[in-house]
Amino acid sequence: MIAAMDKGIEAAQVITPPVGVYQGVDLRVLPKFVAFKAAMLKQKLTLQYVLAIHLAAFGMNFALSRYEIHGLEKKLREKEYILAPGVMDFTPASPQSVSDSYVVNAAMTFLGMLGNVNAANIDEQYKRLSSFMSAELAIQFEEEAREWRETVKHENISEILRITDREIVSGENGFYKVMAIAQRERYSNSENLGRVDEIIEMNLRLVPPVQGKEWFMEITTLKRGRADGFKAKGGK
């Protein structure tokens, strides 16, 4: 059977949605709830974007920091000291190497402190020389040179050391071995006590710069004796 509405005689009836409370649900707050949920979703999505941007920035900053630290560590291993043996003479040097002239000048200075002494300057000379020694060698040197210092002052002895030949051999990690052949001449109250040939051996190592220090070389071993019987050590 065809109804009247199907025949087009009657207008179609549209069902109006309920207003207010329907089956226990307050439909009046539904638009607000939908708007609230939409706002929450938008806020959550925005927060995720912000966190993603911060995470990417942190990762980039961490990578750049590690790269910079790696570069600084590499530079630290390649660092150089500026050595100043004289006012107008500056020599670049790394912990592994230094110019031969610098080592020669330092060694000759040390030998001069050791051999060119007299009753008036021996204390100052030996004190200055020991300041360039390692702690262990400085103690040993002071002990072994005590009697010789007293003899020099008591008998008014003057000693002159002339270097006739020298050899410097560089080792690893800033170590150097110095061997010198010298003529030692002594006087007592202006009386010549004779001339003796000596051999002096020193082991040196390059150390970091220290303010107020003329040479950045440290004496680790020192051996001195007559050329015909090379056994004595220290300042005797």
JSON list of C-alpha atoms in Angstrom, two decimals:
[
{"chain": "A", "resi": 1, "resn": "MET", "atom": "CA", "xyz": [0.00, 0.00, 0.00]},
{"chain": "A", "resi": 2, "resn": "ILE", "atom": "CA", "xyz": [1.40, 3.44, -0.91]},
{"chain": "A", "resi": 3, "resn": "ALA", "atom": "CA", "xyz": [1.01, 6.04, 1.78]},
{"chain": "A", "resi": 4, "resn": "ALA", "atom": "CA", "xyz": [-0.08, 9.59, 1.13]},
{"chain": "A", "resi": 5, "resn": "MET", "atom": "CA", "xyz": [3.45, 10.96, 1.81]},
{"chain": "A", "resi": 6, "resn": "ASP", "atom": "CA", "xyz": [4.86, 8.51, -0.74]},
{"chain": "A", "resi": 7, "resn": "LYS", "atom": "CA", "xyz": [2.38, 9.79, -3.27]},
{"chain": "A", "resi": 8, "resn": "GLY", "atom": "CA", "xyz": [3.60, 13.35, -2.65]},
{"chain": "A", "resi": 9, "resn": "ILE", "atom": "CA", "xyz": [0.30, 14.43, -1.32]},
{"chain": "A", "resi": 10, "resn": "GLU", "atom": "CA", "xyz": [1.58, 15.23, 2.16]},
{"chain": "A", "resi": 11, "resn": "ALA", "atom": "CA", "xyz": [4.81, 17.00, 3.01]},
{"chain": "A", "resi": 12, "resn": "ALA", "atom": "CA", "xyz": [7.50, 14.92, 4.60]},
{"chain": "A", "resi": 13, "resn": "GLN", "atom": "CA", "xyz": [7.66, 15.34, 8.31]},
{"chain": "A", "resi": 14, "resn": "VAL", "atom": "CA", "xyz": [11.11, 16.22, 9.77]},
{"chain": "A", "resi": 15, "resn": "ILE", "atom": "CA", "xyz": [11.89, 14.96, 13.23]},
{"chain": "A", "resi": 16, "resn": "THR", "atom": "CA", "xyz": [13.20, 17.75, 15.44]},
{"chain": "A", "resi": 17, "resn": "PRO", "atom": "CA", "xyz": [15.98, 16.64, 17.80]},
{"chain": "A", "resi": 18, "resn": "PRO", "atom": "CA", "xyz": [15.07, 16.86, 21.41]},
{"chain": "A", "resi": 19, "resn": "VAL", "atom": "CA", "xyz": [16.08, 19.94, 23.36]},
{"chain": "A", "resi": 20, "resn": "GLY", "atom": "CA", "xyz": [17.30, 19.78, 26.91]},
{"chain": "A", "resi": 21, "resn": "VAL", "atom": "CA", "xyz": [17.72, 16.42, 28.64]},
{"chain": "A", "resi": 22, "resn": "TYR", "atom": "CA", "xyz": [17.29, 13.32, 26.54]},
{"chain": "A", "resi": 23, "resn": "GLN", "atom": "CA", "xyz": [17.48, 9.87, 28.10]},
{"chain": "A", "resi": 24, "resn": "GLY", "atom": "CA", "xyz": [19.34, 11.26, 31.06]},
{"chain": "A", "resi": 25, "resn": "VAL", "atom": "CA", "xyz": [21.88, 13.22, 28.97]},
{"chain": "A", "resi": 26, "resn": "ASP", "atom": "CA", "xyz": [21.93, 17.03, 29.12]},
{"chain": "A", "resi": 27, "resn": "LEU", "atom": "CA", "xyz": [22.28, 17.95, 25.45]},
{"chain": "A", "resi": 28, "resn": "ARG", "atom": "CA", "xyz": [22.72, 21.62, 26.26]},
{"chain": "A", "resi": 29, "resn": "VAL", "atom": "CA", "xyz": [26.34, 21.13, 27.38]},
{"chain": "A", "resi": 30, "resn": "LEU", "atom": "CA", "xyz": [27.32, 18.98, 24.37]},
{"chain": "A", "resi": 31, "resn": "PRO", "atom": "CA", "xyz": [28.63, 21.88, 22.21]},
{"chain": "A", "resi": 32, "resn": "LYS", "atom": "CA", "xyz": [30.78, 23.10, 25.09]},
{"chain": "A", "resi": 33, "resn": "PHE", "atom": "CA", "xyz": [32.16, 19.60, 25.65]},
{"chain": "A", "resi": 34, "resn": "VAL", "atom": "CA", "xyz": [33.00, 19.21, 21.97]},
{"chain": "A", "resi": 35, "resn": "ALA", "atom": "CA", "xyz": [34.72, 22.62, 21.97]},
{"chain": "A", "resi": 36, "resn": "PHE", "atom": "CA", "xyz": [36.64, 21.67, 25.14]},
{"chain": "A", "resi": 37, "resn": "LYS", "atom": "CA", "xyz": [37.83, 18.37, 23.62]},
{"chain": "A", "resi": 38, "resn": "ALA", "atom": "CA", "xyz": [38.89, 20.14, 20.45]},
{"chain": "A", "resi": 39, "resn": "ALA", "atom": "CA", "xyz": [40.84, 22.71, 22.46]},
{"chain": "A", "resi": 40, "resn": "MET", "atom": "CA", "xyz": [42.52, 19.92, 24.49]},
{"chain": "A", "resi": 41, "resn": "LEU", "atom": "CA", "xyz": [43.53, 18.05, 21.34]},
{"chain": "A", "resi": 42, "resn": "LYS", "atom": "CA", "xyz": [44.90, 21.24, 19.82]},
{"chain": "A", "resi": 43, "resn": "GLN", "atom": "CA", "xyz": [46.85, 22.04, 22.98]},
{"chain": "A", "resi": 44, "resn": "LYS", "atom": "CA", "xyz": [48.26, 18.49, 23.15]},
{"chain": "A", "resi": 45, "resn": "LEU", "atom": "CA", "xyz": [49.32, 18.63, 19.50]},
{"chain": "A", "resi": 46, "resn": "THR", "atom": "CA", "xyz": [50.96, 22.04, 20.01]},
{"chain": "A", "resi": 47, "resn": "LEU", "atom": "CA", "xyz": [52.83, 20.69, 23.06]},
{"chain": "A", "resi": 48, "resn": "GLN", "atom": "CA", "xyz": [54.12, 17.76, 21.02]},
{"chain": "A", "resi": 49, "resn": "TYR", "atom": "CA", "xyz": [55.38, 20.14, 18.34]},
{"chain": "A", "resi": 50, "resn": "VAL", "atom": "CA", "xyz": [57.14, 22.29, 20.96]},
{"chain": "A", "resi": 51, "resn": "LEU", "atom": "CA", "xyz": [58.73, 19.23, 22.60]},
{"chain": "A", "resi": 52, "resn": "ALA", "atom": "CA", "xyz": [59.88, 17.93, 19.22]},
{"chain": "A", "resi": 53, "resn": "ILE", "atom": "CA", "xyz": [61.49, 21.29, 18.39]},
{"chain": "A", "resi": 54, "resn": "HIS", "atom": "CA", "xyz": [63.23, 21.45, 21.80]},
{"chain": "A", "resi": 55, "resn": "LEU", "atom": "CA", "xyz": [64.44, 17.86, 21.45]},
{"chain": "A", "resi": 56, "resn": "ALA", "atom": "CA", "xyz": [65.87, 18.58, 17.99]},
{"chain": "A", "resi": 57, "resn": "ALA", "atom": "CA", "xyz": [67.56, 21.75, 19.29]},
{"chain": "A", "resi": 58, "resn": "PHE", "atom": "CA", "xyz": [69.02, 19.85, 22.28]},
{"chain": "A", "resi": 59, "resn": "GLY", "atom": "CA", "xyz": [70.33, 17.09, 20.02]},
{"chain": "A", "resi": 60, "resn": "MET", "atom": "CA", "xyz": [71.96, 19.61, 17.70]},
{"chain": "A", "resi": 61, "resn": "ASN", "atom": "CA", "xyz": [73.49, 21.51, 20.63]},
{"chain": "A", "resi": 62, "resn": "PHE", "atom": "CA", "xyz": [74.84, 18.27, 22.12]},
{"chain": "A", "resi": 63, "resn": "ALA", "atom": "CA", "xyz": [76.37, 17.24, 18.80]},
{"chain": "A", "resi": 64, "resn": "LEU", "atom": "CA", "xyz": [78.01, 20.67, 18.35]},
{"chain": "A", "resi": 65, "resn": "SER", "atom": "CA", "xyz": [79.33, 20.59, 21.94]},
{"chain": "A", "resi": 66, "resn": "ARG", "atom": "CA", "xyz": [80.89, 17.16, 21.46]},
{"chain": "A", "resi": 67, "resn": "TYR", "atom": "CA", "xyz": [82.46, 18.30, 18.20]},
{"chain": "A", "resi": 68, "resn": "GLU", "atom": "CA", "xyz": [83.87, 21.40, 19.89]},
{"chain": "A", "resi": 69, "resn": "ILE", "atom": "CA", "xyz": [85.22, 19.38, 22.83]},
{"chain": "A", "resi": 70, "resn": "HIS", "atom": "CA", "xyz": [86.84, 16.93, 20.44]},
{"chain": "A", "resi": 71, "resn": "GLY", "atom": "CA", "xyz": [88.48, 19.82, 18.62]},
{"chain": "A", "resi": 72, "resn": "LEU", "atom": "CA", "xyz": [89.74, 21.34, 21.89]},
{"chain": "A", "resi": 73, "resn": "GLU", "atom": "CA", "xyz": [91.17, 17.99, 23.02]},
{"chain": "A", "resi": 74, "resn": "LYS", "atom": "CA", "xyz": [92.99, 17.70, 19.71]},
{"chain": "A", "resi": 75, "resn": "LYS", "atom": "CA", "xyz": [94.35, 21.21, 20.07]},
{"chain": "A", "resi": 76, "resn": "LEU", "atom": "CA", "xyz": [95.42, 20.46, 23.67]},
{"chain": "A", "resi": 77, "resn": "ARG", "atom": "CA", "xyz": [97.53, 17.56, 22.46]},
{"chain": "A", "resi": 78, "resn": "GLU", "atom": "CA", "xyz": [99.09, 19.87, 19.89]},
{"chain": "A", "resi": 79, "resn": "LYS", "atom": "CA", "xyz": [99.67, 22.79, 22.30]},
{"chain": "A", "resi": 80, "resn": "GLU", "atom": "CA", "xyz": [102.90, 24.72, 22.12]},
{"chain": "A", "resi": 81, "resn": "TYR", "atom": "CA", "xyz": [104.90, 26.55, 24.75]},
{"chain": "A", "resi": 82, "resn": "ILE", "atom": "CA", "xyz": [106.58, 29.86, 24.07]},
{"chain": "A", "resi": 83, "resn": "LEU", "atom": "CA", "xyz": [110.10, 29.58, 25.47]},
{"chain": "A", "resi": 84, "resn": "ALA", "atom": "CA", "xyz": [112.03, 32.76, 26.15]},
{"chain": "A", "resi": 85, "resn": "PRO", "atom": "CA", "xyz": [115.77, 32.17, 26.66]},
{"chain": "A", "resi": 86, "resn": "GLY", "atom": "CA", "xyz": [116.40, 35.86, 26.02]},
{"chain": "A", "resi": 87, "resn": "VAL", "atom": "CA", "xyz": [114.49, 39.08, 25.80]},
{"chain": "A", "resi": 88, "resn": "MET", "atom": "CA", "xyz": [114.62, 39.15, 21.99]},
{"chain": "A", "resi": 89, "resn": "ASP", "atom": "CA", "xyz": [114.68, 35.39, 21.39]},
{"chain": "A", "resi": 90, "resn": "PHE", "atom": "CA", "xyz": [111.44, 33.43, 21.52]},
{"chain": "A", "resi": 91, "resn": "THR", "atom": "CA", "xyz": [111.36, 29.79, 20.49]},
{"chain": "A", "resi": 92, "resn": "PRO", "atom": "CA", "xyz": [108.17, 27.77, 19.82]},
{"chain": "A", "resi": 93, "resn": "ALA", "atom": "CA", "xyz": [108.27, 24.28, 21.30]},
{"chain": "A", "resi": 94, "resn": "SER", "atom": "CA", "xyz": [105.90, 21.39, 21.86]},
{"chain": "A", "resi": 95, "resn": "PRO", "atom": "CA", "xyz": [106.18, 18.86, 24.73]},
{"chain": "A", "resi": 96, "resn": "GLN", "atom": "CA", "xyz": [107.73, 16.37, 22.28]},
{"chain": "A", "resi": 97, "resn": "SER", "atom": "CA", "xyz": [110.31, 18.60, 20.63]},
{"chain": "A", "resi": 98, "resn": "VAL", "atom": "CA", "xyz": [112.32, 21.78, 21.02]},
{"chain": "A", "resi": 99, "resn": "SER", "atom": "CA", "xyz": [114.97, 23.42, 18.87]},
{"chain": "A", "resi": 100, "resn": "ASP", "atom": "CA", "xyz": [118.54, 22.18, 19.27]},
{"chain": "A", "resi": 101, "resn": "SER", "atom": "CA", "xyz": [119.74, 25.72, 19.97]},
{"chain": "A", "resi": 102, "resn": "TYR", "atom": "CA", "xyz": [117.39, 26.01, 22.94]},
{"chain": "A", "resi": 103, "resn": "VAL", "atom": "CA", "xyz": [118.65, 22.77, 24.48]},
{"chain": "A", "resi": 104, "resn": "VAL", "atom": "CA", "xyz": [122.29, 23.75, 23.84]},
{"chain": "A", "resi": 105, "resn": "ASN", "atom": "CA", "xyz": [121.83, 27.17, 25.45]},
{"chain": "A", "resi": 106, "resn": "ALA", "atom": "CA", "xyz": [120.10, 25.66, 28.47]},
{"chain": "A", "resi": 107, "resn": "ALA", "atom": "CA", "xyz": [122.75, 22.96, 28.87]},
{"chain": "A", "resi": 108, "resn": "MET", "atom": "CA", "xyz": [125.61, 25.47, 28.61]},
{"chain": "A", "resi": 109, "resn": "THR", "atom": "CA", "xyz": [123.93, 27.66, 31.22]},
{"chain": "A", "resi": 110, "resn": "PHE", "atom": "CA", "xyz": [123.60, 24.71, 33.60]},
{"chain": "A", "resi": 111, "resn": "LEU", "atom": "CA", "xyz": [127.24, 23.69, 33.03]},
{"chain": "A", "resi": 112, "resn": "GLY", "atom": "CA", "xyz": [128.33, 27.24, 33.75]},
{"chain": "A", "resi": 113, "resn": "MET", "atom": "CA", "xyz": [126.47, 27.23, 37.05]},
{"chain": "A", "resi": 114, "resn": "LEU", "atom": "CA", "xyz": [128.04, 23.89, 37.93]},
{"chain": "A", "resi": 115, "resn": "GLY", "atom": "CA", "xyz": [131.67, 24.60, 37.03]},
{"chain": "A", "resi": 116, "resn": "ASN", "atom": "CA", "xyz": [132.34, 28.34, 37.19]},
{"chain": "A", "resi": 117, "resn": "VAL", "atom": "CA", "xyz": [132.25, 28.96, 40.93]},
{"chain": "A", "resi": 118, "resn": "ASN", "atom": "CA", "xyz": [134.25, 30.67, 43.64]},
{"chain": "A", "resi": 119, "resn": "ALA", "atom": "CA", "xyz": [133.98, 31.33, 47.36]},
{"chain": "A", "resi": 120, "resn": "ALA", "atom": "CA", "xyz": [131.70, 34.32, 46.81]},
{"chain": "A", "resi": 121, "resn": "ASN", "atom": "CA", "xyz": [129.15, 32.86, 44.40]},
{"chain": "A", "resi": 122, "resn": "ILE", "atom": "CA", "xyz": [129.08, 29.08, 44.92]},
{"chain": "A", "resi": 123, "resn": "ASP", "atom": "CA", "xyz": [126.02, 29.13, 47.20]},
{"chain": "A", "resi": 124, "resn": "GLU", "atom": "CA", "xyz": [124.02, 31.27, 44.78]},
{"chain": "A", "resi": 125, "resn": "GLN", "atom": "CA", "xyz": [125.20, 29.30, 41.74]},
{"chain": "A", "resi": 126, "resn": "TYR", "atom": "CA", "xyz": [124.32, 25.91, 43.21]},
{"chain": "A", "resi": 127, "resn": "LYS", "atom": "CA", "xyz": [121.02, 27.15, 44.58]},
{"chain": "A", "resi": 128, "resn": "ARG", "atom": "CA", "xyz": [120.05, 28.43, 41.15]},
{"chain": "A", "resi": 129, "resn": "LEU", "atom": "CA", "xyz": [121.23, 25.21, 39.50]},
{"chain": "A", "resi": 130, "resn": "SER", "atom": "CA", "xyz": [119.23, 23.05, 41.90]},
{"chain": "A", "resi": 131, "resn": "SER", "atom": "CA", "xyz": [116.09, 25.04, 41.05]},
{"chain": "A", "resi": 132, "resn": "PHE", "atom": "CA", "xyz": [116.26, 23.49, 37.58]},
{"chain": "A", "resi": 133, "resn": "MET", "atom": "CA", "xyz": [116.57, 19.95, 38.94]},
{"chain": "A", "resi": 134, "resn": "SER", "atom": "CA", "xyz": [113.89, 17.41, 39.71]},
{"chain": "A", "resi": 135, "resn": "ALA", "atom": "CA", "xyz": [112.95, 17.24, 43.39]},
{"chain": "A", "resi": 136, "resn": "GLU", "atom": "CA", "xyz": [114.85, 13.97, 43.96]},
{"chain": "A", "resi": 137, "resn": "LEU", "atom": "CA", "xyz": [118.01, 15.15, 42.20]},
{"chain": "A", "resi": 138, "resn": "ALA", "atom": "CA", "xyz": [117.95, 18.53, 43.98]},
{"chain": "A", "resi": 139, "resn": "ILE", "atom": "CA", "xyz": [117.99, 16.81, 47.39]},
{"chain": "A", "resi": 140, "resn": "GLN", "atom": "CA", "xyz": [120.82, 14.50, 46.32]},
{"chain": "A", "resi": 141, "resn": "PHE", "atom": "CA", "xyz": [122.81, 17.36, 44.79]},
{"chain": "A", "resi": 142, "resn": "GLU", "atom": "CA", "xyz": [122.49, 19.55, 47.89]},
{"chain": "A", "resi": 143, "resn": "GLU", "atom": "CA", "xyz": [123.66, 16.70, 50.12]},
{"chain": "A", "resi": 144, "resn": "GLU", "atom": "CA", "xyz": [126.62, 15.69, 47.97]},
{"chain": "A", "resi": 145, "resn": "ALA", "atom": "CA", "xyz": [127.77, 19.28, 47.31]},
{"chain": "A", "resi": 146, "resn": "ARG", "atom": "CA", "xyz": [127.67, 20.43, 50.96]},
{"chain": "A", "resi": 147, "resn": "GLU", "atom": "CA", "xyz": [131.26, 19.42, 51.79]},
{"chain": "A", "resi": 148, "resn": "TRP", "atom": "CA", "xyz": [132.61, 20.80, 48.50]},
{"chain": "A", "resi": 149, "resn": "ARG", "atom": "CA", "xyz": [130.92, 24.16, 49.10]},
{"chain": "A", "resi": 150, "resn": "GLU", "atom": "CA", "xyz": [132.49, 24.45, 52.54]},
{"chain": "A", "resi": 151, "resn": "THR", "atom": "CA", "xyz": [135.90, 23.58, 51.09]},
{"chain": "A", "resi": 152, "resn": "VAL", "atom": "CA", "xyz": [135.59, 26.23, 48.39]},
{"chain": "A", "resi": 153, "resn": "LYS", "atom": "CA", "xyz": [134.72, 28.93, 50.91]},
{"chain": "A", "resi": 154, "resn": "HIS", "atom": "CA", "xyz": [137.29, 27.82, 53.49]},
{"chain": "A", "resi": 155, "resn": "GLU", "atom": "CA", "xyz": [140.23, 27.54, 51.07]},
{"chain": "A", "resi": 156, "resn": "ASN", "atom": "CA", "xyz": [139.10, 30.39, 48.78]},
{"chain": "A", "resi": 157, "resn": "ILE", "atom": "CA", "xyz": [138.98, 28.17, 45.73]},
{"chain": "A", "resi": 158, "resn": "SER", "atom": "CA", "xyz": [138.01, 29.42, 42.29]},
{"chain": "A", "resi": 159, "resn": "GLU", "atom": "CA", "xyz": [137.01, 26.97, 39.55]},
{"chain": "A", "resi": 160, "resn": "ILE", "atom": "CA", "xyz": [136.81, 27.61, 35.82]},
{"chain": "A", "resi": 161, "resn": "LEU", "atom": "CA", "xyz": [135.15, 25.12, 33.47]},
{"chain": "A", "resi": 162, "resn": "ARG", "atom": "CA", "xyz": [135.78, 25.29, 29.73]},
{"chain": "A", "resi": 163, "resn": "ILE", "atom": "CA", "xyz": [133.63, 23.11, 27.49]},
{"chain": "A", "resi": 164, "resn": "THR", "atom": "CA", "xyz": [135.75, 21.66, 24.68]},
{"chain": "A", "resi": 165, "resn": "ASP", "atom": "CA", "xyz": [133.14, 19.37, 23.11]},
{"chain": "A", "resi": 166, "resn": "ARG", "atom": "CA", "xyz": [129.51, 18.48, 23.60]},
{"chain": "A", "resi": 167, "resn": "GLU", "atom": "CA", "xyz": [126.87, 16.13, 22.25]},
{"chain": "A", "resi": 168, "resn": "ILE", "atom": "CA", "xyz": [123.11, 16.31, 22.66]},
{"chain": "A", "resi": 169, "resn": "VAL", "atom": "CA", "xyz": [120.87, 13.37, 21.82]},
{"chain": "A", "resi": 170, "resn": "SER", "atom": "CA", "xyz": [117.10, 13.89, 21.75]},
{"chain": "A", "resi": 171, "resn": "GLY", "atom": "CA", "xyz": [114.87, 11.13, 23.08]},
{"chain": "A", "resi": 172, "resn": "GLU", "atom": "CA", "xyz": [111.11, 10.68, 23.16]},
{"chain": "A", "resi": 173, "resn": "ASN", "atom": "CA", "xyz": [108.49, 12.84, 24.88]},
{"chain": "A", "resi": 174, "resn": "GLY", "atom": "CA", "xyz": [110.78, 15.84, 25.39]},
{"chain": "A", "resi": 175, "resn": "PHE", "atom": "CA", "xyz": [113.79, 14.05, 26.96]},
{"chain": "A", "resi": 176, "resn": "TYR", "atom": "CA", "xyz": [117.39, 14.95, 26.03]},
{"chain": "A", "resi": 177, "resn": "LYS", "atom": "CA", "xyz": [120.76, 13.50, 26.95]},
{"chain": "A", "resi": 178, "resn": "VAL", "atom": "CA", "xyz": [123.73, 15.87, 27.15]},
{"chain": "A", "resi": 179, "resn": "MET", "atom": "CA", "xyz": [127.37, 14.78, 27.29]},
{"chain": "A", "resi": 180, "resn": "ALA", "atom": "CA", "xyz": [130.11, 17.42, 27.61]},
{"chain": "A", "resi": 181, "resn": "ILE", "atom": "CA", "xyz": [133.90, 17.16, 27.64]},
{"chain": "A", "resi": 182, "resn": "ALA", "atom": "CA", "xyz": [135.48, 19.96, 29.65]},
{"chain": "A", "resi": 183, "resn": "GLN", "atom": "CA", "xyz": [138.72, 21.25, 31.11]},
{"chain": "A", "resi": 184, "resn": "ARG", "atom": "CA", "xyz": [138.50, 22.13, 34.77]},
{"chain": "A", "resi": 185, "resn": "GLU", "atom": "CA", "xyz": [141.03, 24.60, 36.18]},
{"chain": "A", "resi": 186, "resn": "ARG", "atom": "CA", "xyz": [141.20, 25.45, 39.89]},
{"chain": "A", "resi": 187, "resn": "TYR", "atom": "CA", "xyz": [142.90, 28.14, 41.91]},
{"chain": "A", "resi": 188, "resn": "SER", "atom": "CA", "xyz": [143.37, 28.51, 45.66]},
{"chain": "A", "resi": 189, "resn": "ASN", "atom": "CA", "xyz": [144.27, 32.00, 46.86]},
{"chain": "A", "resi": 190, "resn": "SER", "atom": "CA", "xyz": [145.47, 32.80, 43.32]},
{"chain": "A", "resi": 191, "resn": "GLU", "atom": "CA", "xyz": [147.65, 29.68, 43.27]},
{"chain": "A", "resi": 192, "resn": "ASN", "atom": "CA", "xyz": [147.02, 27.37, 40.30]},
{"chain": "A", "resi": 193, "resn": "LEU", "atom": "CA", "xyz": [146.05, 23.88, 41.45]},
{"chain": "A", "resi": 194, "resn": "GLY", "atom": "CA", "xyz": [146.25, 22.36, 37.99]},
{"chain": "A", "resi": 195, "resn": "ARG", "atom": "CA", "xyz": [144.05, 21.43, 35.07]},
{"chain": "A", "resi": 196, "resn": "VAL", "atom": "CA", "xyz": [141.94, 18.28, 34.74]},
{"chain": "A", "resi": 197, "resn": "ASP", "atom": "CA", "xyz": [139.86, 16.89, 31.89]},
{"chain": "A", "resi": 198, "resn": "GLU", "atom": "CA", "xyz": [136.29, 16.04, 32.91]},
{"chain": "A", "resi": 199, "resn": "ILE", "atom": "CA", "xyz": [133.21, 14.39, 31.45]},
{"chain": "A", "resi": 200, "resn": "ILE", "atom": "CA", "xyz": [129.78, 15.66, 32.47]},
{"chain": "A", "resi": 201, "resn": "GLU", "atom": "CA", "xyz": [126.53, 13.89, 31.67]},
{"chain": "A", "resi": 202, "resn": "MET", "atom": "CA", "xyz": [123.06, 15.34, 32.13]},
{"chain": "A", "resi": 203, "resn": "ASN", "atom": "CA", "xyz": [119.59, 14.11, 31.28]},
{"chain": "A", "resi": 204, "resn": "LEU", "atom": "CA", "xyz": [117.12, 16.93, 30.62]},
{"chain": "A", "resi": 205, "resn": "ARG", "atom": "CA", "xyz": [113.41, 17.02, 29.98]},
{"chain": "A", "resi": 206, "resn": "LEU", "atom": "CA", "xyz": [111.14, 19.75, 28.73]},
{"chain": "A", "resi": 207, "resn": "VAL", "atom": "CA", "xyz": [108.63, 20.95, 31.35]},
{"chain": "A", "resi": 208, "resn": "PRO", "atom": "CA", "xyz": [105.66, 23.37, 31.17]},
{"chain": "A", "resi": 209, "resn": "PRO", "atom": "CA", "xyz": [106.48, 27.08, 31.49]},
{"chain": "A", "resi": 210, "resn": "VAL", "atom": "CA", "xyz": [106.66, 28.54, 34.98]},
{"chain": "A", "resi": 211, "resn": "GLN", "atom": "CA", "xyz": [106.61, 32.27, 35.57]},
{"chain": "A", "resi": 212, "resn": "GLY", "atom": "CA", "xyz": [109.99, 33.59, 36.65]},
{"chain": "A", "resi": 213, "resn": "LYS", "atom": "CA", "xyz": [111.97, 30.61, 35.33]},
{"chain": "A", "resi": 214, "resn": "GLU", "atom": "CA", "xyz": [114.55, 31.35, 32.63]},
{"chain": "A", "resi": 215, "resn": "TRP", "atom": "CA", "xyz": [114.69, 27.84, 31.16]},
{"chain": "A", "resi": 216, "resn": "PHE", "atom": "CA", "xyz": [111.87, 25.35, 30.81]},
{"chain": "A", "resi": 217, "resn": "MET", "atom": "CA", "xyz": [114.22, 22.38, 31.02]},
{"chain": "A", "resi": 218, "resn": "GLU", "atom": "CA", "xyz": [114.53, 20.15, 34.09]},
{"chain": "A", "resi": 219, "resn": "ILE", "atom": "CA", "xyz": [117.69, 18.23, 35.00]},
{"chain": "A", "resi": 220, "resn": "THR", "atom": "CA", "xyz": [116.73, 14.68, 35.94]},
{"chain": "A", "resi": 221, "resn": "THR", "atom": "CA", "xyz": [120.22, 13.17, 36.29]},
{"chain": "A", "resi": 222, "resn": "LEU", "atom": "CA", "xyz": [123.69, 14.69, 36.65]},
{"chain": "A", "resi": 223, "resn": "LYS", "atom": "CA", "xyz": [127.01, 12.89, 36.62]},
{"chain": "A", "resi": 224, "resn": "ARG", "atom": "CA", "xyz": [130.43, 14.54, 36.70]},
{"chain": "A", "resi": 225, "resn": "GLY", "atom": "CA", "xyz": [133.93, 13.10, 36.95]},
{"chain": "A", "resi": 226, "resn": "ARG", "atom": "CA", "xyz": [137.47, 13.00, 35.68]},
{"chain": "A", "resi": 227, "resn": "ALA", "atom": "CA", "xyz": [137.85, 11.74, 32.15]},
{"chain": "A", "resi": 228, "resn": "ASP", "atom": "CA", "xyz": [140.26, 9.03, 33.32]},
{"chain": "A", "resi": 229, "resn": "GLY", "atom": "CA", "xyz": [137.84, 7.73, 35.96]},
{"chain": "A", "resi": 230, "resn": "PHE", "atom": "CA", "xyz": [134.27, 8.79, 35.33]},
{"chain": "A", "resi": 231, "resn": "LYS", "atom": "CA", "xyz": [132.61, 7.78, 38.61]},
{"chain": "A", "resi": 232, "resn": "ALA", "atom": "CA", "xyz": [131.99, 10.89, 40.70]},
{"chain": "A", "resi": 233, "resn": "LYS", "atom": "CA", "xyz": [128.53, 12.49, 40.83]},
{"chain": "A", "resi": 234, "resn": "GLY", "atom": "CA", "xyz": [127.13, 15.86, 41.79]},
{"chain": "A", "resi": 235, "resn": "GLY", "atom": "CA", "xyz": [129.25, 18.95, 42.34]},
{"chain": "A", "resi": 236, "resn": "LYS", "atom": "CA", "xyz": [132.49, 17.39, 43.51]}
]
